[in-house]
Short mmCIF file of C-alpha atoms and ligand atoms in Angstrom, two decimals:
data_model
loop_
_atom_site.label_atom_id
_atom_site.label_comp_id
_atom_site.label_asym_id
_atom_site.label_seq_id
_atom_site.Cartn_x
_atom_site.Cartn_y
_atom_site.Cartn_z
CA MET A 1 8.73 -29.55 4.60
CA THR A 2 9.99 -32.86 3.14
CA ALA A 3 8.19 -32.20 -0.13
CA VAL A 4 9.79 -28.80 -0.35
CA VAL A 5 13.29 -30.18 0.30
CA ILE A 6 12.92 -32.93 -2.32
CA ALA A 7 11.45 -30.54 -4.84
CA THR A 8 14.30 -28.07 -4.21
CA ALA A 9 16.83 -30.85 -4.88
CA ILE A 10 15.14 -31.78 -8.17
CA LEU A 11 14.98 -28.18 -9.19
CA THR A 12 18.64 -27.53 -8.41
CA LEU A 13 19.55 -30.42 -10.71
CA SER A 14 17.32 -29.28 -13.52
CA ASN A 15 18.79 -25.78 -13.37
CA CYS A 16 22.44 -26.69 -13.02
CA GLY A 17 24.69 -24.26 -14.79
CA LYS A 18 22.30 -21.37 -14.26
CA PRO A 19 23.08 -19.25 -11.18
CA GLN A 20 20.17 -19.23 -8.79
CA GLY A 21 20.12 -17.55 -5.42
CA PRO A 22 18.15 -18.99 -2.55
CA PRO A 23 14.38 -18.62 -2.78
CA LEU A 24 12.80 -15.43 -1.47
CA VAL A 25 9.60 -15.18 0.53
CA VAL A 26 8.15 -11.69 0.82
CA ILE A 27 5.54 -11.19 3.54
CA GLY A 28 3.55 -7.98 3.37
CA LEU A 29 1.90 -6.78 6.57
CA ASP A 30 -0.21 -3.89 5.35
CA GLY A 31 -0.02 -0.82 7.59
CA ALA A 32 2.45 -2.35 10.10
CA THR A 33 4.32 0.18 12.23
CA TRP A 34 6.96 -0.36 14.93
CA GLU A 35 5.16 2.23 17.05
CA LYS A 36 2.32 -0.25 17.48
CA LEU A 37 4.34 -3.50 17.33
CA ASP A 38 7.31 -2.63 19.57
CA PRO A 39 5.46 -2.74 22.91
CA TRP A 40 3.80 -6.05 21.99
CA LEU A 41 7.14 -7.49 20.85
CA GLU A 42 8.69 -6.47 24.17
CA GLN A 43 5.79 -7.94 26.14
CA GLY A 44 6.18 -11.28 24.35
CA LYS A 45 2.80 -11.03 22.68
CA LEU A 46 4.15 -11.56 19.16
CA PRO A 47 6.72 -14.35 19.71
CA ASN A 48 6.99 -15.42 16.07
CA LEU A 49 7.56 -11.91 14.73
CA LYS A 50 10.06 -11.42 17.56
CA ALA A 51 11.94 -14.61 16.66
CA LEU A 52 12.04 -13.56 13.01
CA ARG A 53 13.19 -10.04 13.91
CA ASP A 54 15.94 -11.49 16.12
CA ARG A 55 17.47 -13.09 13.04
CA SER A 56 16.71 -10.14 10.73
CA ALA A 57 18.23 -6.87 9.64
CA TYR A 58 15.34 -4.56 10.46
CA GLY A 59 14.27 -0.96 10.58
CA THR A 60 11.93 1.68 9.25
CA LEU A 61 10.82 1.58 5.62
CA ASN A 62 9.52 4.85 4.24
CA SER A 63 6.51 4.71 1.97
CA VAL A 64 6.13 6.70 -1.23
CA MET A 65 3.83 9.65 -1.76
CA PRO A 66 0.90 9.35 -1.86
CA TYR A 67 1.13 6.63 0.77
CA LEU A 68 -1.95 4.66 -0.12
CA SER A 69 -1.86 0.93 -0.74
CA PRO A 70 -2.25 1.07 -4.57
CA PRO A 71 0.71 3.39 -5.32
CA ALA A 72 2.74 2.08 -2.37
CA TRP A 73 2.48 -1.65 -3.17
CA THR A 74 3.01 -0.89 -6.86
CA SER A 75 6.25 0.93 -5.97
CA ALA A 76 7.24 -2.00 -3.72
CA THR A 77 6.80 -4.46 -6.61
CA THR A 78 8.20 -2.31 -9.46
CA GLY A 79 10.97 -0.33 -7.75
CA VAL A 80 9.86 2.97 -9.26
CA ASN A 81 8.03 6.14 -8.26
CA PRO A 82 4.29 6.54 -9.07
CA GLY A 83 5.39 9.08 -11.71
CA ARG A 84 6.82 6.12 -13.59
CA HIS A 85 4.44 3.24 -12.72
CA GLY A 86 1.35 5.41 -13.18
CA ILE A 87 -0.79 4.38 -10.19
CA PHE A 88 -1.50 7.26 -7.86
CA ASP A 89 -4.75 6.37 -6.19
CA PHE A 90 -7.68 4.00 -5.78
CA GLN A 91 -9.49 5.82 -8.56
CA ARG A 92 -8.74 7.53 -11.82
CA ARG A 93 -10.65 9.83 -14.16
CA LEU A 94 -11.67 8.50 -17.52
CA ALA A 95 -10.06 10.55 -20.28
CA ASP A 96 -12.05 13.69 -21.20
CA SER A 97 -14.77 12.76 -18.76
CA ASP A 98 -16.03 13.61 -15.30
CA LYS A 99 -16.47 9.93 -14.61
CA ILE A 100 -14.28 8.53 -11.87
CA VAL A 101 -13.66 4.80 -11.97
CA SER A 102 -11.75 2.32 -9.88
CA GLU A 103 -8.07 2.09 -10.74
CA THR A 104 -6.82 -1.31 -11.95
CA ALA A 105 -3.55 -3.10 -12.67
CA ASN A 106 -4.10 -2.19 -16.33
CA SER A 107 -2.84 1.31 -15.54
CA ARG A 108 0.56 0.04 -14.45
CA ARG A 109 3.19 1.21 -16.91
CA THR A 110 6.29 -0.66 -15.78
CA GLN A 111 7.13 -4.29 -15.08
CA PRO A 112 6.75 -5.75 -11.60
CA ILE A 113 9.48 -8.04 -10.26
CA TRP A 114 7.59 -11.23 -11.17
CA ASN A 115 7.69 -10.25 -14.83
CA LEU A 116 11.46 -9.70 -14.60
CA LEU A 117 11.84 -13.32 -13.43
CA LYS A 118 9.66 -14.74 -16.19
CA GLY A 119 11.15 -17.58 -18.18
CA GLU A 120 14.06 -18.04 -15.78
CA GLY A 121 13.27 -21.39 -14.23
CA PRO A 122 11.70 -21.74 -10.78
CA ARG A 123 8.33 -20.12 -10.73
CA VAL A 124 6.63 -17.42 -8.67
CA CYS A 125 3.54 -17.37 -6.49
CA ILE A 126 1.94 -14.00 -5.75
CA ILE A 127 -1.00 -13.65 -3.37
CA ASN A 128 -3.08 -10.58 -2.62
CA VAL A 129 -0.69 -7.78 -3.57
CA PRO A 130 -2.99 -4.74 -3.77
CA MET A 131 -3.64 -3.38 -7.28
CA THR A 132 -2.87 -6.62 -9.12
CA ASP A 133 -6.35 -7.19 -10.58
CA PRO A 134 -6.55 -8.26 -13.41
CA PRO A 135 -3.82 -10.83 -12.62
CA ASP A 136 -0.61 -11.01 -14.63
CA GLU A 137 0.15 -14.09 -16.70
CA VAL A 138 3.01 -15.05 -14.42
CA ASP A 139 5.26 -18.09 -14.58
CA GLY A 140 3.37 -19.63 -11.67
CA VAL A 141 0.26 -18.56 -9.80
CA MET A 142 -1.19 -15.15 -9.03
CA VAL A 143 -4.16 -14.51 -6.75
CA SER A 144 -5.05 -10.86 -7.30
CA GLY A 145 -5.35 -8.25 -4.59
CA PHE A 146 -8.03 -5.57 -4.41
CA PRO A 147 -9.62 -3.44 -5.84
CA HIS A 148 -11.44 -6.19 -7.73
CA VAL A 149 -13.32 -5.62 -10.94
CA SER A 150 -16.60 -7.47 -10.90
CA GLY A 151 -17.27 -10.23 -13.39
CA ARG A 152 -13.64 -10.89 -14.13
CA ASN A 153 -11.30 -13.69 -13.30
CA TRP A 154 -8.98 -12.88 -10.37
CA VAL A 155 -6.66 -15.88 -10.40
CA TYR A 156 -4.00 -16.80 -12.93
CA PRO A 157 -4.08 -19.39 -14.35
CA PRO A 158 -7.88 -19.08 -14.39
CA GLU A 159 -8.43 -22.80 -13.96
CA ARG A 160 -7.07 -22.48 -10.41
CA GLN A 161 -9.82 -20.07 -9.34
CA PRO A 162 -12.59 -22.66 -8.59
CA GLU A 163 -10.44 -24.61 -6.14
CA ILE A 164 -9.38 -21.40 -4.35
CA GLU A 165 -13.03 -20.35 -4.10
CA ALA A 166 -13.91 -23.84 -2.86
CA MET A 167 -11.42 -23.38 0.03
CA GLY A 168 -13.58 -20.52 1.22
CA TYR A 169 -10.85 -17.98 0.43
CA LEU A 170 -12.14 -14.44 0.92
CA ARG A 171 -11.05 -11.45 -1.10
CA ASP A 172 -10.89 -8.04 0.55
CA GLN A 173 -14.16 -6.21 0.64
CA MET A 174 -14.35 -2.94 -1.21
CA GLU A 175 -15.81 -0.70 1.41
CA MET A 176 -14.68 -0.06 4.97
CA LYS A 177 -17.47 0.71 7.40
CA LEU A 178 -17.98 0.30 11.11
CA PRO A 179 -21.67 0.83 11.86
CA GLY A 180 -22.46 1.09 15.59
CA GLY A 181 -23.57 -2.30 16.88
CA GLU A 182 -21.77 -4.21 14.15
CA GLU A 183 -18.26 -3.94 15.59
CA GLN A 184 -18.05 -7.58 16.61
CA ALA A 185 -19.31 -8.77 13.21
CA VAL A 186 -16.76 -6.56 11.41
CA LEU A 187 -13.92 -7.81 13.62
CA ASP A 188 -15.01 -11.45 13.14
CA SER A 189 -15.03 -10.90 9.39
CA LEU A 190 -11.51 -9.40 9.41
CA MET A 191 -10.26 -12.33 11.50
CA LEU A 192 -11.87 -14.82 9.11
CA ILE A 193 -10.39 -13.19 5.99
CA GLN A 194 -6.97 -13.25 7.67
CA GLU A 195 -7.43 -16.92 8.62
CA LYS A 196 -8.40 -17.89 5.07
CA ARG A 197 -5.55 -15.94 3.51
CA PHE A 198 -2.97 -17.70 5.68
CA GLU A 199 -4.65 -21.03 4.83
CA LEU A 200 -4.22 -20.30 1.11
CA ALA A 201 -0.66 -19.03 1.58
CA LYS A 202 0.34 -22.21 3.45
CA LYS A 203 -1.31 -24.45 0.86
CA LEU A 204 0.20 -22.76 -2.19
CA TYR A 205 3.59 -22.37 -0.52
CA GLN A 206 3.88 -26.16 -0.12
CA GLU A 207 2.99 -26.89 -3.74
CA GLU A 208 6.41 -26.32 -5.25
CA PRO A 209 9.76 -24.65 -4.52
CA TRP A 210 8.84 -21.17 -5.64
CA ARG A 211 11.71 -18.87 -6.47
CA LEU A 212 9.68 -15.87 -5.34
CA PHE A 213 6.67 -16.19 -3.06
CA TRP A 214 5.00 -12.86 -2.24
CA VAL A 215 1.93 -12.66 -0.02
CA VAL A 216 0.28 -9.58 1.50
CA PHE A 217 -1.92 -9.70 4.59
CA THR A 218 -4.22 -6.69 4.56
CA GLN A 219 -6.45 -7.11 7.62
CA THR A 220 -3.73 -5.55 9.78
CA ASP A 221 -4.44 -2.31 7.89
CA ARG A 222 -8.24 -2.60 8.01
CA VAL A 223 -8.42 -3.25 11.74
CA GLN A 224 -6.21 -0.21 12.41
CA HIS A 225 -8.39 2.03 10.26
CA LEU A 226 -11.56 0.98 12.02
CA PHE A 227 -10.71 0.02 15.60
CA TRP A 228 -8.03 2.61 16.49
CA LYS A 229 -10.51 4.81 18.39
CA PHE A 230 -11.23 2.11 20.97
CA ASP A 231 -7.59 2.27 22.10
CA ASP A 232 -7.22 6.04 21.83
CA PRO A 233 -8.61 8.05 24.76
CA GLU A 234 -7.43 11.22 22.98
CA SER A 235 -9.79 10.57 20.08
CA PRO A 236 -12.81 12.92 20.12
CA VAL A 237 -14.98 9.92 19.31
CA TYR A 238 -13.59 7.84 22.18
CA ASP A 239 -16.40 6.30 24.19
CA PRO A 240 -15.44 4.45 27.40
CA GLU A 241 -18.36 2.07 27.08
CA THR A 242 -17.53 0.78 23.59
CA ALA A 243 -13.81 1.01 24.40
CA GLU A 244 -14.44 -1.43 27.24
CA LYS A 245 -15.80 -3.90 24.71
CA PHE A 246 -13.65 -3.34 21.65
CA GLY A 247 -10.42 -1.88 23.05
CA GLY A 248 -7.60 -4.30 22.23
CA SER A 249 -9.18 -5.45 18.95
CA ILE A 250 -6.11 -4.41 16.97
CA GLU A 251 -3.90 -6.35 19.38
CA ARG A 252 -6.15 -9.42 19.11
CA LEU A 253 -5.89 -9.42 15.33
CA TRP A 254 -2.10 -8.99 15.48
CA VAL A 255 -1.70 -11.76 18.07
CA ARG A 256 -3.60 -14.13 15.78
CA CYS A 257 -1.60 -12.87 12.79
CA ASP A 258 1.56 -13.73 14.72
CA GLU A 259 0.37 -17.27 15.47
CA LEU A 260 -0.49 -17.83 11.81
CA LEU A 261 2.83 -16.28 10.75
CA GLY A 262 4.59 -18.76 13.03
CA GLU A 263 2.87 -21.67 11.24
CA PHE A 264 3.72 -20.21 7.84
CA ILE A 265 7.36 -19.39 8.65
CA ALA A 266 7.83 -22.94 9.98
CA LEU A 267 7.28 -24.17 6.40
CA ILE A 268 10.09 -22.00 4.99
CA PRO A 269 13.50 -23.71 4.74
CA GLU A 270 16.37 -22.22 6.73
CA ASP A 271 18.35 -21.27 3.64
CA ALA A 272 15.58 -19.14 2.14
CA ASN A 273 15.53 -15.36 2.40
CA ILE A 274 12.52 -13.77 4.07
CA LEU A 275 11.66 -10.10 3.56
CA VAL A 276 8.86 -8.66 5.68
CA LEU A 277 7.55 -5.20 4.88
CA SER A 278 4.64 -2.84 5.28
CA ASP A 279 3.49 -0.37 2.65
CA HIS A 280 3.14 2.49 5.15
CA GLY A 281 2.91 3.12 8.87
CA PHE A 282 -0.16 4.09 10.90
CA GLY A 283 -1.44 6.63 13.39
CA PRO A 284 -4.59 8.10 14.91
CA ILE A 285 -7.15 10.42 13.34
CA ARG A 286 -8.11 13.01 15.97
CA ARG A 287 -8.87 16.08 13.92
CA GLU A 288 -10.06 16.84 10.43
CA PHE A 289 -9.03 19.51 7.93
CA ARG A 290 -11.79 20.01 5.34
CA ALA A 291 -10.07 21.05 2.14
CA GLY A 292 -13.30 21.70 0.19
CA ASN A 293 -14.67 23.95 2.94
CA TYR A 294 -11.39 25.76 3.38
CA LEU A 295 -11.03 26.57 -0.34
CA ARG A 296 -14.53 28.10 -0.27
CA SER A 297 -13.89 30.16 2.87
CA THR A 298 -13.05 33.84 2.69
CA GLU A 299 -9.88 33.35 4.76
CA SER A 300 -8.39 31.10 2.06
CA GLY A 301 -8.28 33.97 -0.44
CA PHE A 302 -9.31 31.76 -3.35
CA THR A 303 -12.16 32.78 -5.65
CA ARG A 304 -15.23 30.62 -6.08
CA ASP A 305 -14.11 29.67 -9.62
CA GLU A 306 -10.73 28.62 -8.33
CA ALA A 307 -12.31 26.51 -5.58
CA ILE A 308 -14.53 24.79 -8.15
CA ASP A 309 -11.54 24.07 -10.36
CA VAL A 310 -9.89 22.06 -7.58
CA PHE A 311 -11.23 18.54 -7.33
CA THR A 312 -10.50 15.19 -5.68
CA LEU A 313 -11.02 11.65 -6.96
CA ASP A 314 -12.32 10.52 -3.60
CA ARG A 315 -15.49 11.58 -1.83
CA SER A 316 -13.87 11.51 1.61
CA ASP A 317 -10.07 11.67 1.45
CA ALA A 318 -8.92 15.01 -0.02
CA ALA A 319 -5.17 14.76 0.55
CA ARG A 320 -4.66 14.64 -3.22
CA LEU A 321 -5.93 17.71 -5.06
CA TYR A 322 -6.25 18.05 -8.82
CA VAL A 323 -6.61 21.29 -10.78
CA ARG A 324 -9.01 21.19 -13.72
CA GLN A 325 -7.13 21.84 -16.93
CA LEU A 326 -8.03 22.55 -20.58
CA GLY A 327 -7.60 19.53 -22.81
CA LYS A 328 -7.70 17.17 -19.83
CA ASP A 329 -10.88 17.88 -17.91
CA PRO A 330 -14.30 18.59 -19.40
CA GLY A 331 -15.51 22.15 -18.86
CA ALA A 332 -12.05 23.35 -17.82
CA THR A 333 -11.01 26.90 -18.68
CA ARG A 334 -7.44 26.97 -17.36
CA THR A 335 -4.48 26.39 -19.66
CA SER A 336 -1.68 24.20 -18.31
CA GLU A 337 0.24 27.38 -17.32
CA GLN A 338 -2.79 28.75 -15.48
CA ALA A 339 -3.35 25.40 -13.77
CA ARG A 340 0.29 25.36 -12.74
CA GLU A 341 -0.04 28.88 -11.37
CA LEU A 342 -3.04 27.88 -9.26
CA GLU A 343 -1.16 24.79 -8.10
CA ALA A 344 1.73 26.96 -6.89
CA ARG A 345 -0.62 29.32 -5.01
CA LEU A 346 -2.42 26.40 -3.40
CA ALA A 347 0.91 24.96 -2.21
CA GLU A 348 2.03 28.32 -0.85
CA ARG A 349 -1.24 28.82 1.01
CA PHE A 350 -1.28 25.31 2.48
CA ARG A 351 2.32 25.66 3.63
CA THR A 352 1.44 28.60 5.85
CA LEU A 353 -1.93 27.31 7.02
CA VAL A 354 -2.43 26.69 10.75
CA ASP A 355 -5.20 25.07 12.70
CA PRO A 356 -6.66 27.98 14.75
CA GLU A 357 -7.27 25.65 17.70
CA THR A 358 -3.67 24.44 18.00
CA GLY A 359 -1.71 27.13 16.16
CA LYS A 360 0.07 24.32 14.30
CA SER A 361 0.14 23.21 10.69
CA PRO A 362 -2.19 20.33 9.85
CA PHE A 363 0.42 19.05 7.39
CA ASP A 364 3.83 17.43 7.69
CA ARG A 365 4.46 18.28 4.06
CA VAL A 366 2.82 20.00 1.13
CA ASP A 367 4.16 18.91 -2.24
CA GLU A 368 3.49 19.98 -5.80
CA LYS A 369 3.37 17.41 -8.56
CA HIS A 370 6.77 18.16 -10.05
CA GLU A 371 8.45 17.95 -6.63
CA ILE A 372 7.54 14.34 -5.89
CA PHE A 373 6.70 12.51 -9.11
CA LYS A 374 9.45 11.43 -11.48
CA GLY A 375 8.68 9.72 -14.76
CA GLU A 376 6.55 9.98 -17.85
CA GLN A 377 3.30 9.22 -16.02
CA SER A 378 3.76 12.18 -13.64
CA GLU A 379 1.18 14.36 -15.38
CA LYS A 380 -1.54 11.92 -14.30
CA GLY A 381 -0.75 12.54 -10.63
CA PRO A 382 -2.38 15.03 -8.27
CA ASN A 383 -1.26 18.67 -8.49
CA ILE A 384 -1.01 18.90 -4.72
CA ASN A 385 -0.20 16.09 -2.29
CA LEU A 386 -0.93 16.93 1.34
CA THR A 387 0.84 14.80 3.95
CA PRO A 388 -1.15 15.21 7.18
CA ALA A 389 0.57 15.98 10.47
CA PRO A 390 0.17 13.35 13.23
CA GLY A 391 -3.48 13.09 14.26
CA TYR A 392 -4.86 14.89 11.20
CA TYR A 393 -7.02 13.62 8.37
CA VAL A 394 -7.57 15.66 5.19
CA ALA A 395 -11.26 15.40 4.32
CA LEU A 396 -13.14 16.89 1.42
CA GLY A 397 -15.80 18.27 3.77
CA ASP A 398 -19.59 18.39 3.81
CA ARG A 399 -20.01 18.66 0.06
CA ASP A 400 -23.59 17.35 0.06
CA GLU A 401 -24.59 20.12 2.50
CA GLY A 402 -22.89 22.81 0.41
CA TYR A 403 -19.71 23.06 2.49
CA GLN A 404 -21.29 24.68 5.55
CA LEU A 405 -18.90 23.45 8.26
CA PRO A 406 -15.77 25.27 9.51
CA SER A 407 -12.46 24.30 7.87
CA PHE A 408 -11.29 22.39 10.94
CA GLY A 409 -13.20 20.17 13.33
CA ASP A 410 -13.73 16.77 14.84
CA PRO A 411 -13.34 13.92 12.35
CA ARG A 412 -16.54 12.84 10.66
CA SER A 413 -14.95 9.86 8.94
CA THR A 414 -15.85 6.34 9.94
CA LEU A 415 -12.09 5.74 10.09
CA SER A 416 -10.19 6.51 13.30
CA GLY A 417 -6.71 5.46 12.17
CA TRP A 418 -4.82 6.65 9.11
CA HIS A 419 -1.63 5.95 7.20
CA ARG A 420 1.73 7.43 8.12
CA MET A 421 4.99 7.52 6.18
CA ASN A 422 7.00 5.10 8.32
CA GLY A 423 6.48 1.43 7.59
CA ILE A 424 8.61 -1.53 8.62
CA VAL A 425 11.18 -3.82 7.02
CA MET A 426 12.85 -7.04 8.21
CA ILE A 427 15.22 -9.19 6.14
CA ALA A 428 16.30 -12.67 7.30
CA GLY A 429 18.43 -15.16 5.43
CA PRO A 430 21.78 -16.91 5.11
CA ASN A 431 23.71 -13.78 4.09
CA ILE A 432 21.99 -11.25 6.30
CA LYS A 433 23.62 -9.34 9.15
CA PRO A 434 20.98 -9.39 11.91
CA GLY A 435 20.31 -6.27 13.94
CA PRO A 436 18.82 -2.82 13.55
CA LEU A 437 19.62 -0.99 10.31
CA PRO A 438 21.61 2.23 10.90
CA THR A 439 19.13 4.97 11.82
CA ASN A 440 21.09 7.56 9.85
CA GLU A 441 20.16 5.73 6.65
CA VAL A 442 16.85 6.16 4.87
CA HIS A 443 15.24 3.10 3.33
CA SER A 444 12.09 3.16 1.29
CA LEU A 445 9.69 1.00 -0.69
CA LEU A 446 11.78 1.83 -3.75
CA ASP A 447 14.59 -0.28 -2.26
CA VAL A 448 12.48 -3.45 -2.10
CA VAL A 449 12.88 -4.62 -5.72
CA PRO A 450 16.66 -3.94 -5.87
CA THR A 451 17.09 -5.75 -2.54
CA ALA A 452 14.87 -8.65 -3.59
CA LEU A 453 16.72 -9.05 -6.92
CA TYR A 454 20.05 -8.96 -5.09
CA LEU A 455 18.91 -11.66 -2.67
CA LEU A 456 17.74 -13.71 -5.66
CA ASP A 457 21.22 -13.38 -7.20
CA HIS A 458 19.63 -11.58 -10.14
CA THR A 459 20.87 -8.59 -12.10
CA ILE A 460 19.30 -5.24 -11.16
CA PRO A 461 17.96 -2.97 -13.93
CA LYS A 462 19.78 0.36 -14.05
CA ASP A 463 16.62 2.47 -14.14
CA LEU A 464 15.12 1.41 -10.81
CA TYR A 465 14.76 4.33 -8.38
CA GLY A 466 16.04 2.62 -5.21
CA LYS A 467 19.06 0.72 -3.98
CA VAL A 468 19.95 -2.56 -2.28
CA ILE A 469 19.62 -2.27 1.51
CA SER A 470 23.31 -3.13 1.76
CA SER A 471 23.74 -2.41 5.46
CA GLY A 472 21.51 -5.43 6.11
CA ILE A 473 23.82 -7.77 4.17
CA ASP A 474 26.73 -9.60 5.80
CA PRO A 475 29.77 -7.38 4.93
CA ALA A 476 31.99 -10.28 3.79
CA TYR A 477 29.23 -11.59 1.53
CA TRP A 478 28.57 -8.10 0.15
CA GLN A 479 32.29 -7.67 -0.63
CA ALA A 480 32.40 -10.97 -2.46
CA HIS A 481 29.04 -10.47 -4.19
CA PRO A 482 28.59 -6.86 -5.29
CA PRO A 483 25.25 -6.16 -7.02
CA VAL A 484 25.27 -6.37 -10.80
CA THR A 485 23.28 -3.61 -12.49
CA GLU A 486 22.34 -4.33 -16.06
CA GLY A 487 19.71 -3.39 -18.62
CA LEU A 488 16.53 -1.39 -18.27
CA VAL A 489 13.00 -2.27 -17.19
CA GLN A 490 10.72 -2.55 -20.17
CA PRO A 491 7.61 -0.37 -20.17
CA GLU A 492 4.39 -2.26 -19.79
CA SER A 493 1.38 -1.60 -21.96
CA ASN A 494 -1.82 -3.33 -21.10
CA PRO A 495 -4.65 -0.90 -21.76
CA LEU A 496 -8.24 -2.01 -21.36
CA THR A 497 -10.36 -2.92 -24.34
CA PRO A 498 -13.48 -0.70 -24.74
CA GLU A 499 -15.60 -3.63 -23.48
CA GLU A 500 -13.47 -3.96 -20.35
CA GLU A 501 -13.56 -0.21 -19.87
CA ALA A 502 -17.36 -0.32 -19.99
CA GLN A 503 -17.39 -3.14 -17.48
CA ILE A 504 -15.57 -1.23 -14.77
CA LYS A 505 -17.90 0.10 -12.17
CA ASN A 506 -17.46 3.20 -10.11
CA LEU A 507 -16.44 1.58 -6.86
CA PRO A 508 -16.99 3.15 -3.45
CA TYR A 509 -14.21 4.54 -1.34
CA VAL A 510 -12.00 1.80 0.01
CA GLY A 511 -9.30 3.70 1.83
CA GLY A 512 -6.84 0.79 2.07
ZN1 ZN B 601 -5.08 1.53 4.68
#
């Protein structure tokens, strides 16, 4: 603490004349949802989060579509829709090829907030934001988040990597699995990764008075994906015997997360702003819709050729459907107009689809590309984005068995929890009005960059898609300090070299 105070004083002197807001610490809790946290907060099980919330403006933060960690965190750090930043998924197709490769930060087509602050004095420290590998050459330190490309440096500046490895820091693993009998080992591993990430965050935080410090803790998401079924008697895979042993695992990880958060928050000076957010909410998987099987069924009304022309980038998750198109996809026969026509019929069909067992739609929303993506990268996005209804998971189906199963059934995924739209946000700081944000307002990940820039006393580019979460700011302060919008975000161009392209491996499904 003392070191931070002294360093802040030195820094204030060296920057006199240049307006600088208080420092901002952004804490990402991947997959956090009030639905899960509220009861624990009330029961006093998460005292540090509770104490922070008591001095925060807080509420629900909507994700973006598709609400997966790569597009969602990229929207949180760039302030624009995937149609502009260009990251839609964990994977992407190589141009004019059937080959699907892991997506990387090289596909990002707009500047993240840390690049906007470059060359402006106090530096930034960014730890484990998903989809930041390869790391940016920031004014400060960046420890990349997953997916990681093998054989490449994942820390900037690269000379810092050996010491971070020597601390025993663990990067997120690429694949999520929960083999029977290995539950305890998987949980121990998640706890250890969380422990090590907080250790690194605390160490780097104390190194210098960062202007922006952004760290994302991702084990909260992983544990919910894998261990949800042990707390969910309504899950078709609920087993009282294993539930006896592993029920409460999610709570255990959160309780430890809260203790570690308490230690970390204690290092942050009172006059700093703290913004806590999740990239999406969470809920159970209790039933599966098999898109591949459905499209091949007679009841769907689609021809075999049409079914074959619809593909997914993922081998399990089929919520994002792509239509093969001439000039884009090898072997395609459909022109862009014909692809668009099939897209419209798919949307229409999905919008009226019901699960015969419940009589209800398996989707909260069905969106076509042009309805949800805005920006020059939109064409890269899926033609259809299916937002599952509570309890549903959209699976591709039993492709390897030739799509023999019915269109609906019990989930076959190893995951028992899945993302939902509603994440969380909390903002604490000297000019914040604590209390719940008005529920008649909608806040989203797109509001994070404008709000962060405002808190940093920085101008806000005019072409961001969101707004400052003004109802969380003290009204007198807001009156005296209206946001200043100025300039445009520069596009970012960092394509891979052919050698780097060749180096990227086809990574397995990660589902974060
Ligand atoms: Zn996830």
